[in-house]
Amino acid sequence: MNSKPAPSLSRAVLWLFGLGLGGAGVAIGIAAAFFPTRADLVGVFLTAIGLFRTMGRLLDDNRRAIWEDGVSAYRANGRLAAGMLGLFFGILTAYLLLSLSVSGPTRQKLLGFQLERYGSRYSLVTDIQFGAFGDLLEHNGIVLCVFLLLGFLYQEGGTMLILAWNASIWGSVFGYLIGNQRHADAFEAIRYGLRTMAVLFPHLAAEGIAYILAALAGIFAVRGLLRHPFGSDRQARVLRAVAALVAVAALALALGAWIESTATPWLVRRIVPEPLLPRPF
């Protein structure tokens, strides 16, 4: 039995958010100092390496909660997913702040790969052409399968790497889209930034939940197959949980695709103000 109670969920998620933010910040600094020509990629790998043990501890806590403390799988897995979201948004915030604070050649050096898709096509959120539901579902479904496969093959290592990679992309893009707008004053800049994040956050959150649940399904699947006797009650319980995680992940992915294809363009038109001249890149 545990000798001390688990911290509240909100405190645990906030702590993990801080770890993600700090870990990514340190990794970006090391990458920029020692690998300046490939800092955009090296920073992501160093972030994943630095937070690898944290992910492992989250998974160990989840296992103890279910098998030793008798916590329901629904509650324990929900707590685990929330913790992973905390790490995700901590890393995202680090890259958001970096993207807002640099420009020109420095931005290209530190975030070139993350911004490769957007740098030549979009300058502002109002420029983005959001895809159709079917196209988004197909593309995001492939990403979901990658999360599932990496979770199965590499467990916490693969999950942490792709989690850091996706967070780096979204954080960089957020900062890029916000920073390209020229504002009359600081208040207007903050308002525009909050509105930009508000219209993009709903589908990002749905997709993030879907990808995290898929990664957990892959991790639980391989551990259930390797750690429990074939045909045992424990193995059957784990595989049922895997099936439930995949089903919920698919629903979250479909919801995210619907939000991005339908609700997000409407929100952009209604919430984001007409742009002034974009700031030079």
Backbone as numpy.savetxt, mean C-alpha at the origin, in Angstrom:
# Nx Ny Nz CAx CAy CAz Cx Cy Cz
0.26 -18.71 27.65 -0.58 -17.51 27.65 0.29 -16.27 27.65
-0.21 -15.20 27.04 0.54 -13.95 27.03 0.58 -13.35 28.41
1.72 -12.79 28.79 1.85 -12.19 30.11 1.36 -10.76 30.15
1.15 -10.15 29.00 0.66 -8.79 28.97 -0.37 -8.64 27.85
-1.35 -7.80 28.04 -2.38 -7.64 27.03 -1.83 -6.98 25.78
-2.46 -7.29 24.65 -2.06 -6.66 23.39 -2.46 -5.20 23.41
-1.65 -4.33 22.79 -2.01 -2.92 22.74 -3.28 -2.72 21.93
-3.93 -1.59 22.16 -5.14 -1.30 21.39 -4.81 -1.26 19.91
-5.82 -1.56 19.10 -5.60 -1.61 17.66 -5.14 -0.25 17.12
-5.76 0.82 17.58 -5.40 2.15 17.08 -3.95 2.49 17.41
-3.51 2.18 18.63 -2.13 2.46 19.00 -1.16 1.60 18.20
-1.52 0.34 17.98 -0.64 -0.55 17.21 -0.51 -0.06 15.77
-1.62 0.33 15.16 -1.59 0.80 13.78 -0.79 2.10 13.68
-0.99 2.99 14.66 -0.24 4.25 14.65 1.26 3.99 14.79
1.63 3.04 15.65 3.04 2.69 15.82 3.61 2.12 14.52
2.85 1.26 13.85 3.32 0.68 12.60 3.38 1.73 11.49
2.45 2.67 11.52 2.53 3.80 10.57 3.84 4.54 10.76
4.21 4.80 12.03 5.46 5.49 12.31 6.66 4.68 11.86
6.62 3.36 12.06 7.71 2.51 11.61 7.85 2.55 10.09
6.70 2.51 9.39 6.74 2.58 7.93 7.30 3.90 7.45
6.85 5.00 8.08 7.32 6.33 7.71 8.82 6.47 7.97
9.25 6.09 9.18 10.65 6.22 9.53 11.54 5.27 8.74
11.08 4.03 8.58 11.87 3.05 7.84 12.08 3.45 6.39
11.02 3.94 5.75 11.14 4.37 4.37 12.02 5.61 4.26
11.89 6.53 5.23 12.71 7.73 5.20 14.19 7.42 5.29
14.55 6.52 6.20 15.96 6.12 6.34 16.44 5.42 5.07
15.60 4.52 4.53 15.99 3.78 3.32 16.20 4.72 2.14
15.33 5.72 1.99 15.48 6.68 0.90 16.78 7.47 1.06
17.08 7.88 2.29 18.31 8.62 2.54 19.55 7.81 2.20
19.57 6.53 2.60 20.72 5.67 2.31 20.84 5.46 0.80
19.70 5.22 0.14 19.73 5.00 -1.30 20.26 6.23 -2.04
19.81 7.41 -1.62 20.26 8.64 -2.28 21.74 8.89 -2.06
22.25 8.52 -0.88 23.65 8.79 -0.55 24.60 7.80 -1.21
24.23 6.52 -1.27 25.17 5.50 -1.71 24.84 4.91 -3.08
23.61 5.08 -3.55 23.22 4.55 -4.85 22.48 5.63 -5.65
23.14 6.76 -5.90 22.43 7.91 -6.47 21.84 7.65 -7.86
22.43 6.77 -8.65 21.92 6.55 -10.00 20.70 5.64 -10.02
20.47 4.86 -8.97 19.32 3.96 -8.90 18.63 4.07 -7.56
18.59 5.28 -7.04 17.97 5.48 -5.73 16.49 5.17 -5.74
15.83 5.35 -6.89 14.39 5.09 -6.97 14.06 3.63 -6.69
14.89 2.71 -7.19 14.65 1.28 -6.97 15.27 0.78 -5.67
16.49 1.22 -5.39 17.19 0.75 -4.19 16.43 1.16 -2.94
15.85 2.35 -2.93 15.11 2.81 -1.76 13.96 1.87 -1.40
13.28 1.36 -2.42 12.17 0.43 -2.17 12.69 -0.88 -1.58
13.77 -1.40 -2.14 14.32 -2.66 -1.63 14.84 -2.50 -0.20
15.49 -1.39 0.08 15.97 -1.17 1.45 14.81 -1.00 2.42
13.73 -0.36 1.98 12.55 -0.24 2.83 12.00 -1.62 3.19
11.88 -2.48 2.18 11.36 -3.83 2.41 12.28 -4.62 3.32
13.59 -4.51 3.12 14.54 -5.23 3.97 14.46 -4.73 5.41
14.37 -3.41 5.57 14.34 -2.84 6.91 13.10 -3.21 7.70
11.98 -3.41 7.00 10.71 -3.71 7.68 10.35 -5.19 7.62
11.26 -6.00 7.11 11.01 -7.43 6.97 10.70 -8.09 8.32
11.50 -7.78 9.33 11.29 -8.40 10.64 9.99 -7.93 11.28
9.63 -6.69 11.03 8.35 -6.20 11.56 7.20 -7.00 10.99
7.24 -7.27 9.69 6.20 -8.09 9.07 6.19 -9.49 9.68
7.37 -10.04 9.91 7.44 -11.36 10.52 6.84 -11.40 11.90
7.08 -10.34 12.70 6.49 -10.28 14.05 4.98 -10.18 13.98
4.46 -9.44 13.02 3.01 -9.34 12.87 2.41 -10.72 12.58
3.06 -11.48 11.72 2.56 -12.81 11.39 2.67 -13.75 12.59
3.76 -13.65 13.35 3.90 -14.49 14.54 2.84 -14.15 15.59
2.57 -12.87 15.77 1.53 -12.45 16.71 0.17 -12.99 16.27
-0.07 -12.97 14.97 -1.32 -13.49 14.44 -1.47 -14.98 14.72
-0.39 -15.73 14.52 -0.43 -17.18 14.77 -0.69 -17.47 16.24
0.00 -16.75 17.13 -0.20 -16.99 18.57 -1.61 -16.63 19.00
-2.13 -15.55 18.45 -3.48 -15.13 18.83 -4.51 -16.20 18.49
-4.36 -16.82 17.32 -5.34 -17.81 16.87 -5.15 -19.15 17.56
-3.92 -19.67 17.56 -3.68 -21.03 18.01 -3.40 -21.16 19.51
-2.93 -20.11 20.15 -2.60 -20.18 21.58 -3.59 -19.41 22.45
-4.05 -18.25 21.99 -4.91 -17.41 22.81 -6.39 -17.58 22.50
-6.72 -18.35 21.47 -8.11 -18.62 21.15 -8.87 -17.46 20.53
-8.16 -16.48 19.98 -8.83 -15.36 19.31 -9.39 -15.86 17.98
-10.57 -15.39 17.62 -11.18 -15.83 16.36 -10.32 -15.40 15.18
-10.31 -16.24 14.13 -9.51 -15.93 12.95 -9.96 -14.61 12.33
-11.26 -14.35 12.35 -11.78 -13.10 11.78 -11.17 -11.89 12.48
-11.15 -11.92 13.80 -10.61 -10.77 14.55 -9.10 -10.68 14.41
-8.41 -11.83 14.51 -6.95 -11.80 14.43 -6.47 -11.37 13.05
-7.11 -11.89 12.01 -6.70 -11.53 10.65 -7.05 -10.08 10.34
-8.15 -9.60 10.89 -8.49 -8.19 10.71 -7.46 -7.28 11.35
-6.99 -7.67 12.53 -5.95 -6.90 13.20 -4.64 -6.92 12.41
-4.33 -8.08 11.86 -3.12 -8.20 11.05 -3.21 -7.33 9.81
-4.35 -7.36 9.11 -4.53 -6.54 7.91 -4.44 -5.06 8.24
-5.01 -4.66 9.38 -4.93 -3.25 9.79 -3.48 -2.84 10.05
-2.71 -3.72 10.67 -1.30 -3.43 10.91 -0.52 -3.28 9.61
-0.81 -4.13 8.64 -0.14 -4.03 7.35 -0.54 -2.75 6.62
-1.79 -2.34 6.76 -2.21 -1.06 6.20 -1.47 0.11 6.85
-1.22 -0.01 8.16 -0.45 1.02 8.84 0.93 1.16 8.25
1.61 0.03 8.02 2.92 0.07 7.37 2.83 0.67 5.97
1.81 0.24 5.23 1.63 0.71 3.86 1.49 2.22 3.80
0.62 2.77 4.64 0.38 4.21 4.58 1.54 5.00 5.20
2.31 4.39 6.09 3.51 5.04 6.57 4.53 5.20 5.46
4.75 4.13 4.68 5.68 4.21 3.55 5.15 5.18 2.50
3.85 5.11 2.23 3.24 6.03 1.26 3.48 7.48 1.67
3.32 7.78 2.95 3.50 9.15 3.42 4.93 9.62 3.25
5.90 8.72 3.48 7.30 9.09 3.29 7.56 9.48 1.84
7.03 8.72 0.92 7.23 9.03 -0.50 6.42 10.25 -0.94
5.28 10.45 -0.33 4.50 11.66 -0.60 5.28 12.90 -0.21
5.85 12.90 0.99 6.62 14.05 1.46 7.86 14.26 0.60
8.51 13.17 0.21 9.68 13.29 -0.65 9.30 13.90 -2.00
8.20 13.42 -2.58 7.78 13.91 -3.89 7.40 15.38 -3.84
6.84 15.83 -2.73 6.48 17.24 -2.58 7.69 18.13 -2.37
8.76 17.57 -1.83 9.90 18.40 -1.42 10.99 18.51 -2.47
10.93 17.72 -3.54 11.96 17.76 -4.57 11.32 18.03 -5.93
12.13 18.44 -6.89 11.64 18.70 -8.23 12.78 18.55 -9.22
12.43 18.60 -10.50 13.43 18.57 -11.55 14.31 17.33 -11.53
15.62 17.49 -11.76 16.53 16.34 -11.82 16.56 15.52 -10.53
16.43 16.19 -9.38 16.45 15.46 -8.12 15.26 14.54 -8.00
14.09 15.02 -8.38 12.89 14.17 -8.37 13.06 13.00 -9.32
13.61 13.27 -10.50 13.80 12.20 -11.47 14.77 11.15 -10.94
15.81 11.58 -10.23 16.80 10.64 -9.70 16.21 9.77 -8.60
15.43 10.39 -7.72 14.91 9.67 -6.56 13.63 8.91 -6.85
12.83 9.40 -7.82 11.49 8.83 -8.04 11.21 8.56 -9.52
12.25 8.47 -10.32 12.04 8.33 -11.75 11.22 7.12 -12.14
11.52 5.97 -11.55 10.80 4.76 -11.92 9.35 4.81 -11.44
9.13 5.35 -10.24 7.78 5.45 -9.71 6.89 6.36 -10.57
7.49 7.41 -11.15 6.72 8.40 -11.89 6.80 8.20 -13.40
7.36 7.09 -13.83 7.56 6.86 -15.26 6.24 6.92 -16.02
5.18 6.36 -15.46 3.89 6.34 -16.15 3.26 7.72 -16.21
3.42 8.51 -15.12 2.70 9.77 -15.02 3.50 10.96 -15.54
4.83 10.87 -15.51 5.64 12.03 -15.85 5.43 12.54 -17.26
5.13 11.65 -18.19 4.96 12.07 -19.58 3.50 12.20 -19.99
2.56 11.89 -19.10 1.15 11.88 -19.50 0.29 12.85 -18.70
0.53 12.95 -17.39 -0.34 13.75 -16.54 0.49 14.72 -15.70
-0.05 15.91 -15.53 0.56 16.87 -14.62 -0.32 17.14 -13.41
-1.64 17.01 -13.57 -2.59 17.30 -12.51 -3.60 16.17 -12.43
-4.28 16.06 -11.31 -5.28 15.01 -11.16 -6.42 15.20 -12.15
-6.70 16.44 -12.54 -7.76 16.70 -13.51 -7.39 16.23 -14.91
-6.12 15.90 -15.16 -5.69 15.40 -16.47 -5.90 13.90 -16.62
-6.04 13.18 -15.51 -6.04 11.73 -15.55 -7.30 11.20 -16.24
-7.09 10.27 -17.16 -8.20 9.57 -17.78 -8.36 8.21 -17.08
-9.35 8.11 -16.22 -9.55 6.89 -15.46 -10.13 5.80 -16.37
-9.67 4.57 -16.15 -10.04 3.47 -17.04 -11.45 2.98 -16.85
-11.86 2.10 -17.78 -13.16 1.45 -17.69 -13.11 0.34 -16.64
-14.28 -0.02 -16.14 -14.36 -1.00 -15.06 -13.69 -2.32 -15.44
-14.00 -2.83 -16.63 -13.44 -4.12 -17.04 -11.93 -4.09 -17.18
-11.40 -3.01 -17.75 -9.95 -2.90 -17.92 -9.25 -2.81 -16.57
-9.83 -2.02 -15.66 -9.24 -1.89 -14.33 -9.28 -3.21 -13.59
-10.40 -3.91 -13.71 -10.53 -5.19 -13.01 -9.51 -6.19 -13.53
-9.28 -6.19 -14.84 -8.30 -7.11 -15.41 -6.88 -6.77 -14.93
-6.52 -5.49 -15.03 -5.17 -5.08 -14.62 -4.95 -5.31 -13.14
-5.89 -4.87 -12.30 -5.73 -5.02 -10.86 -5.83 -6.48 -10.43
-6.56 -7.27 -11.21 -6.62 -8.70 -10.91 -5.26 -9.37 -11.09
-4.51 -8.93 -12.09 -3.15 -9.46 -12.29 -2.26 -9.08 -11.10
-2.38 -7.81 -10.67 -1.60 -7.38 -9.49 -1.98 -8.20 -8.27
-3.27 -8.47 -8.11 -3.75 -9.28 -6.99 -3.11 -10.67 -7.02
-3.05 -11.27 -8.20 -2.45 -12.59 -8.32 -0.96 -12.56 -8.00
-0.29 -11.45 -8.36 1.13 -11.30 -8.03 1.31 -11.26 -6.51
0.46 -10.49 -5.82 0.51 -10.46 -4.36 0.30 -11.86 -3.79
-0.68 -12.57 -4.29 -0.97 -13.91 -3.81 0.22 -14.84 -4.04
0.81 -14.76 -5.23 1.93 -15.64 -5.57 3.16 -15.32 -4.74
3.49 -14.02 -4.59 4.66 -13.66 -3.80 4.47 -14.01 -2.33
3.24 -13.85 -1.82 2.97 -14.27 -0.45 3.18 -15.77 -0.28
2.76 -16.53 -1.30 2.90 -17.99 -1.23 4.36 -18.41 -1.34
5.11 -17.80 -2.26 6.48 -18.23 -2.51 7.48 -17.66 -1.50
7.32 -16.39 -1.15 8.34 -15.71 -0.34 7.80 -15.20 1.00
6.55 -15.47 1.28 5.91 -15.14 2.55 6.13 -13.67 2.92
6.63 -13.38 4.12 6.70 -11.98 4.55 7.68 -11.17 3.72
8.73 -11.81 3.18 9.69 -11.08 2.36 9.07 -10.55 1.07
8.40 -11.43 0.33 7.75 -11.01 -0.90 6.62 -10.04 -0.66
5.87 -10.27 0.41 4.77 -9.37 0.73 5.27 -7.98 1.07
6.33 -7.90 1.86 6.86 -6.60 2.26 7.42 -5.85 1.06
8.05 -6.57 0.13 8.62 -5.92 -1.04 7.54 -5.30 -1.91
6.50 -6.04 -2.22 5.49 -5.50 -3.12 4.61 -4.47 -2.40
4.48 -4.61 -1.08 3.76 -3.60 -0.31 4.52 -2.27 -0.37
5.84 -2.33 -0.17 6.65 -1.12 -0.23 6.66 -0.53 -1.64
6.68 -1.38 -2.63 6.70 -0.89 -4.00 5.42 -0.14 -4.35
4.27 -0.71 -4.03 3.01 -0.05 -4.33 2.85 1.24 -3.53
3.27 1.23 -2.27 3.18 2.44 -1.45 4.07 3.53 -2.03
5.26 3.16 -2.53 6.16 4.16 -3.10 5.57 4.78 -4.35
4.89 3.99 -5.15 4.28 4.52 -6.37 3.17 5.50 -6.04
2.27 5.10 -5.16 1.13 5.96 -4.86 1.57 7.22 -4.12
2.50 7.10 -3.18 2.98 8.29 -2.50 3.66 9.26 -3.44
4.46 8.74 -4.36 5.15 9.58 -5.33 4.16 10.26 -6.26
3.16 9.51 -6.70 2.16 10.07 -7.61 1.33 11.15 -6.92
0.92 10.89 -5.68 0.18 11.90 -4.93 0.97 13.20 -4.86
2.22 13.09 -4.44 3.05 14.29 -4.32 3.26 14.97 -5.66
3.43 14.19 -6.71 3.63 14.74 -8.06 2.41 15.52 -8.51
1.23 14.93 -8.36 0.00 15.59 -8.82 -0.31 16.84 -8.00
-0.03 16.79 -6.70 -0.29 17.95 -5.85 0.75 19.04 -6.09
2.00 18.65 -6.18 3.07 19.62 -6.29 3.12 20.35 -7.62
2.52 19.79 -8.67 2.54 20.44 -9.97 1.57 21.61 -10.07
0.68 21.76 -9.11 -0.29 22.84 -9.15 0.30 24.11 -8.53
0.16 25.22 -9.23 0.60 26.51 -8.70 -0.55 27.14 -7.92
-0.27 27.59 -6.69 -1.31 28.09 -5.81 -1.08 29.54 -5.43
-2.20 30.20 -5.08 -2.12 31.61 -4.69 -1.47 31.78 -3.33
-1.71 30.83 -2.40 -1.14 30.92 -1.06 -1.07 29.53 -0.46
-0.51 29.46 0.75 -0.31 28.16 1.41 -1.64 27.49 1.73
-2.64 28.27 2.14 -3.94 27.70 2.46 -4.54 27.02 1.24
-4.44 27.68 0.10 -4.98 27.11 -1.14 -4.23 25.84 -1.52
-2.92 25.82 -1.30 -2.12 24.63 -1.60 -2.55 23.45 -0.74
-2.77 23.69 0.55 -3.20 22.62 1.46 -4.58 22.12 1.06
-5.46 23.05 0.74 -6.82 22.65 0.37 -6.81 21.81 -0.91
-6.02 22.22 -1.87 -5.94 21.46 -3.12 -5.35 20.06 -2.87
-4.32 20.00 -2.02 -3.72 18.70 -1.72 -4.69 17.77 -1.02
-5.44 18.28 -0.07 -6.41 17.45 0.64 -7.52 16.97 -0.30
-7.94 17.84 -1.19 -8.99 17.44 -2.14 -8.47 16.39 -3.11
-7.24 16.54 -3.55 -6.67 15.54 -4.45 -6.59 14.18 -3.78
-6.12 14.15 -2.54 -6.04 12.88 -1.83 -7.43 12.32 -1.53
-8.40 13.20 -1.29 -9.75 12.74 -0.98 -10.38 12.02 -2.16
-10.12 12.49 -3.37 -10.76 11.85 -4.52 -10.04 10.57 -4.93
-8.74 10.47 -4.63 -7.99 9.27 -5.00 -7.96 8.21 -3.91
-8.17 8.63 -2.66 -8.02 7.70 -1.54 -9.03 6.55 -1.55
-10.32 6.75 -1.86 -11.27 5.63 -1.75 -10.88 4.41 -2.56
-10.54 4.59 -3.84 -10.21 3.39 -4.62 -8.84 2.85 -4.23
-7.93 3.73 -3.78 -6.63 3.26 -3.29 -6.80 2.39 -2.06
-7.67 2.81 -1.14 -7.90 2.03 0.08 -8.49 0.67 -0.25
-9.47 0.63 -1.15 -10.09 -0.64 -1.52 -9.07 -1.57 -2.17
-8.26 -1.02 -3.07 -7.23 -1.85 -3.72 -6.19 -2.31 -2.70
-5.78 -1.41 -1.81 -4.79 -1.78 -0.80 -5.27 -2.92 0.07
-6.52 -2.85 0.50 -7.09 -3.94 1.31 -7.10 -5.24 0.52
-7.50 -5.17 -0.75 -7.56 -6.37 -1.59 -6.18 -7.01 -1.73
-5.16 -6.20 -1.99 -3.82 -6.74 -2.18 -3.26 -7.33 -0.89
-3.51 -6.68 0.22 -3.02 -7.19 1.50 -3.69 -8.51 1.84
-4.99 -8.60 1.63 -5.70 -9.85 1.91 -5.21 -10.98 1.00
-4.90 -10.65 -0.25 -4.37 -11.67 -1.17 -3.00 -12.16 -0.71
-2.16 -11.22 -0.26 -0.84 -11.62 0.25 -0.98 -12.51 1.48
-1.89 -12.15 2.37 -2.12 -12.97 3.56 -2.62 -14.35 3.17
-3.48 -14.42 2.17 -3.98 -15.72 1.72 -2.84 -16.59 1.23
-1.91 -16.00 0.48 -0.76 -16.77 0.01 0.12 -17.26 1.15
0.37 -16.38 2.12 1.20 -16.77 3.27 0.52 -17.88 4.07
-0.77 -17.70 4.36 -1.48 -18.71 5.15 -1.58 -20.04 4.41
-1.72 -19.97 3.07 -1.86 -21.20 2.29 -0.59 -22.05 2.40
0.57 -21.44 2.19 1.80 -22.23 2.22 2.10 -22.71 3.64
1.81 -21.89 4.64 2.06 -22.33 6.01 1.09 -23.42 6.42
-0.16 -23.32 5.97 -1.12 -24.37 6.28 -0.74 -25.70 5.65
-0.20 -25.64 4.44 0.18 -26.87 3.75 1.44 -27.49 4.33
2.37 -26.65 4.81 3.65 -27.16 5.28 3.69 -27.47 6.77
2.92 -26.76 7.56 3.03 -26.87 9.02 2.02 -27.82 9.65
0.98 -28.16 8.94 -0.06 -29.01 9.53 -0.20 -30.29 8.73
-0.46 -31.41 9.39 -0.62 -32.68 8.69 -1.72 -32.60 7.64
-1.47 -33.26 6.51 -2.45 -33.24 5.42 -3.78 -33.84 5.88
-4.86 -33.12 5.65 -6.19 -33.59 6.02 -6.57 -33.34 7.46
-5.70 -32.71 8.23 -6.01 -32.45 9.64 -7.03 -31.32 9.77
-7.63 -31.25 10.95 -8.61 -30.20 11.20 -7.97 -28.81 11.12
-6.74 -28.70 11.64 -6.07 -27.40 11.61 -5.80 -26.96 10.17
-5.35 -27.91 9.34 -5.09 -27.55 7.95 -6.38 -27.15 7.24
-7.44 -27.86 7.51 -8.73 -27.51 6.89 -9.19 -26.14 7.34
-8.97 -25.82 8.61 -9.36 -24.51 9.13 -8.56 -23.40 8.45
-7.26 -23.64 8.26 -6.43 -22.63 7.60 -6.86 -22.44 6.16
-7.12 -23.52 5.45 -7.50 -23.40 4.04 -8.87 -22.75 3.88
-9.75 -22.96 4.83 -11.04 -22.24 4.78 -10.82 -20.75 4.96
-9.90 -20.40 5.86 -9.58 -18.99 6.04 -8.97 -18.40 4.78
-8.13 -19.18 4.09 -7.52 -18.73 2.83 -8.61 -18.44 1.80
-9.56 -19.37 1.68 -10.65 -19.17 0.71 -11.46 -17.92 1.04
-11.71 -17.70 2.33 -12.46 -16.51 2.73 -11.68 -15.24 2.42
-10.36 -15.24 2.66 -9.54 -14.07 2.37 -9.53 -13.76 0.87
-9.42 -14.79 0.04 -9.42 -14.58 -1.41 -10.76 -14.01 -1.86
-11.86 -14.53 -1.30 -13.18 -14.04 -1.69 -13.37 -12.58 -1.31
-12.97 -12.22 -0.10 -13.10 -10.82 0.34 -12.17 -9.93 -0.48
-10.98 -10.42 -0.79 -10.05 -9.65 -1.61 -10.64 -9.38 -2.99
-11.27 -10.38 -3.58 -11.88 -10.19 -4.90 -13.01 -9.16 -4.85
-13.81 -9.21 -3.79 -14.88 -8.22 -3.64 -14.31 -6.81 -3.46
-13.26 -6.68 -2.65 -12.64 -5.37 -2.45 -12.04 -4.85 -3.74
-11.45 -5.76 -4.53 -10.86 -5.36 -5.81 -11.94 -4.86 -6.77
-13.05 -5.57 -6.84 -14.15 -5.14 -7.70 -14.71 -3.80 -7.24
-14.82 -3.61 -5.93 -15.28 -2.33 -5.41 -14.33 -1.21 -5.79
-13.03 -1.46 -5.65 -12.05 -0.45 -6.02 -12.11 -0.09 -7.49
-12.28 -1.10 -8.36 -12.39 -0.83 -9.79 -13.64 -0.02 -10.11
-14.74 -0.32 -9.43 -15.97 0.45 -9.65 -15.79 1.89 -9.19
-15.18 2.07 -8.01 -14.96 3.43 -7.51 -14.09 4.21 -8.47
-12.99 3.59 -8.94 -12.06 4.31 -9.81 -12.69 4.66 -11.16
-13.50 3.75 -11.69 -14.07 3.97 -13.02 -15.30 4.86 -13.00
-16.01 4.90 -11.88 -17.30 5.61 -11.82 -17.29 6.77 -10.84
-16.95 6.48 -9.58 -17.06 7.51 -8.55 -15.92 8.52 -8.61
-14.69 8.04 -8.87 -13.54 8.96 -8.83 -13.63 10.06 -9.88
-13.96 9.77 -11.16 -14.10 10.87 -12.12 -15.16 11.89 -11.70
-16.24 11.41 -11.13 -17.29 12.31 -10.66 -16.77 13.18 -9.51
-16.02 12.57 -8.59 -15.46 13.32 -7.47 -14.46 14.37 -7.95
-13.66 14.02 -8.96 -12.70 14.99 -9.49 -13.44 16.21 -10.03
-14.51 15.98 -10.77 -15.26 17.10 -11.34 -15.93 17.95 -10.27
-16.36 17.31 -9.20 -17.13 18.03 -8.18 -16.27 18.67 -7.10
-15.13 18.05 -6.77 -14.36 18.46 -5.59 -13.10 19.24 -5.95
-12.36 18.77 -6.98 -11.08 19.40 -7.29 -11.33 20.68 -8.07
-10.78 21.81 -7.63 -11.02 23.08 -8.33 -10.34 23.11 -9.69
-10.81 24.01 -10.54 -10.16 24.20 -11.83 -8.71 24.61 -11.62
-7.77 23.99 -12.32 -6.36 24.27 -12.06 -5.94 25.64 -12.57
-4.96 26.21 -11.85 -4.24 27.34 -12.39 -3.15 26.80 -13.30
-2.22 27.62 -13.71 -1.13 27.12 -14.52 -0.30 26.13 -13.73
0.04 24.96 -14.33 0.86 24.01 -13.58 2.26 24.55 -13.34
2.81 24.14 -12.20 4.17 24.54 -11.87 5.14 23.79 -12.77
6.21 24.43 -13.25 7.15 23.73 -14.11 7.70 22.49 -13.42
7.80 21.38 -14.17 8.30 20.12 -13.61 9.81 20.16 -13.45
